Amino acid sequence: MKCKICKATAVVALRSHNAAFCPDCYLKFFARQVEKGIEGQKLFTRDERILVALSGGKDSLALMLELSRQGYDVTGLHIDLGIPGSSPVARGVVERFCARHGLKLMVRELAAEGLAIPLVKERLNRPVCSACGKIKRHFFNKVALDEGFDALATGHNLDDEVARLFSNTLRWDTAYLSDQGPRLDGEDGFARKVKPLWRLTEFETANYAFLMGIEHHYAPCPYSPGASFSTLKALLQRLEAAMPGRKLDFYQGFLARARPVFARREAEEGVELAPCTSCGYPTSSGDMCGVCRIREALKDSK
Ligand code: AMP
Ligand code: FES
Ligand code: ZN
């Protein structure tokens, strides 16, 4: 198998792009896809400061490295969840990665906030994953706003996005369908959220991480061993194998033709946001935000 660009020996074949690449040409292909993802959806510019949420997984580390190689002003943010066994490993991976590449890093510890995930799990009478997601998103937003960043970037890839889109579609969740996408504009109390890897699959990102020698954290969270959307992802993988390129087409078609329709509908219905009565960050609950409610529940159950 020969590289489509330079005819050297290829190491990666991509059916969706009808191409195979040698290592150098693959890295250029990857960079070009990230660039297209950023420019095509106007995610951010080189003058802006970007906070990149680093979990220790290959996607967010690959994103951070590629953005810095492209000259963007990036700072990493790791949320230490306080889970014995798994959190110290993830944090160590992120810290070594940033030190090795000379990248700025901020770490926030949930334990210092009284919100260590094992404690939340023990005290709350419901699945911890949704509470954990809520807490992480709260701190992504808070740190981005408090520290004056222009946007908060996560490592979500095309497979994550298409699986989520498919899941929202299966439920016809029009509220989620109205604002799912690689760019969610900032508004009062909310930082802009961006997903620059939206054009790249899990496989493509894993190849990049491998070729760039990125050490990453494999161990799944002990509380949610199955990857999210694993059934839908497997289904979509079969569709992609039969119809290469369909995943990206489906997602791009949604962004161009379906999301605006849902967004108009949602704007007509209008969800009221007001500051949380405890922390001041916006919420649609009309009272306390989800994270402050978790804090209260922890106090009550002491
Ligand atoms: P996940 O929901 O675990 O697939 O993560 C999606 C994205 O959220 C990752 O690519 C990261 O950008 C971000 N993320 C998840 N967990 C953390 C964490 N503990 N600290 C910082 N960022 C995270
Ligand atoms: Fe949050 Fe597992 S419960 S990562
Ligand atoms: Zn609050």
PDB file of C-alpha atoms in Angstrom, residues 92 123 125 231 236:
ATOM      1  CA  GLY A  92      -0.031  12.053  36.167  1.00  0.00           C
ATOM      2  CA  ARG A 123     -24.205  10.207  49.295  1.00  0.00           C
ATOM      3  CA  ASN A 125     -29.081   8.175  45.533  1.00  0.00           C
ATOM      4  CA  THR A 231     -24.256   0.377  21.416  1.00  0.00           C
ATOM      5  CA  LEU A 236     -22.762   3.411  13.366  1.00  0.00           C
TER       6      LEU A 236
END
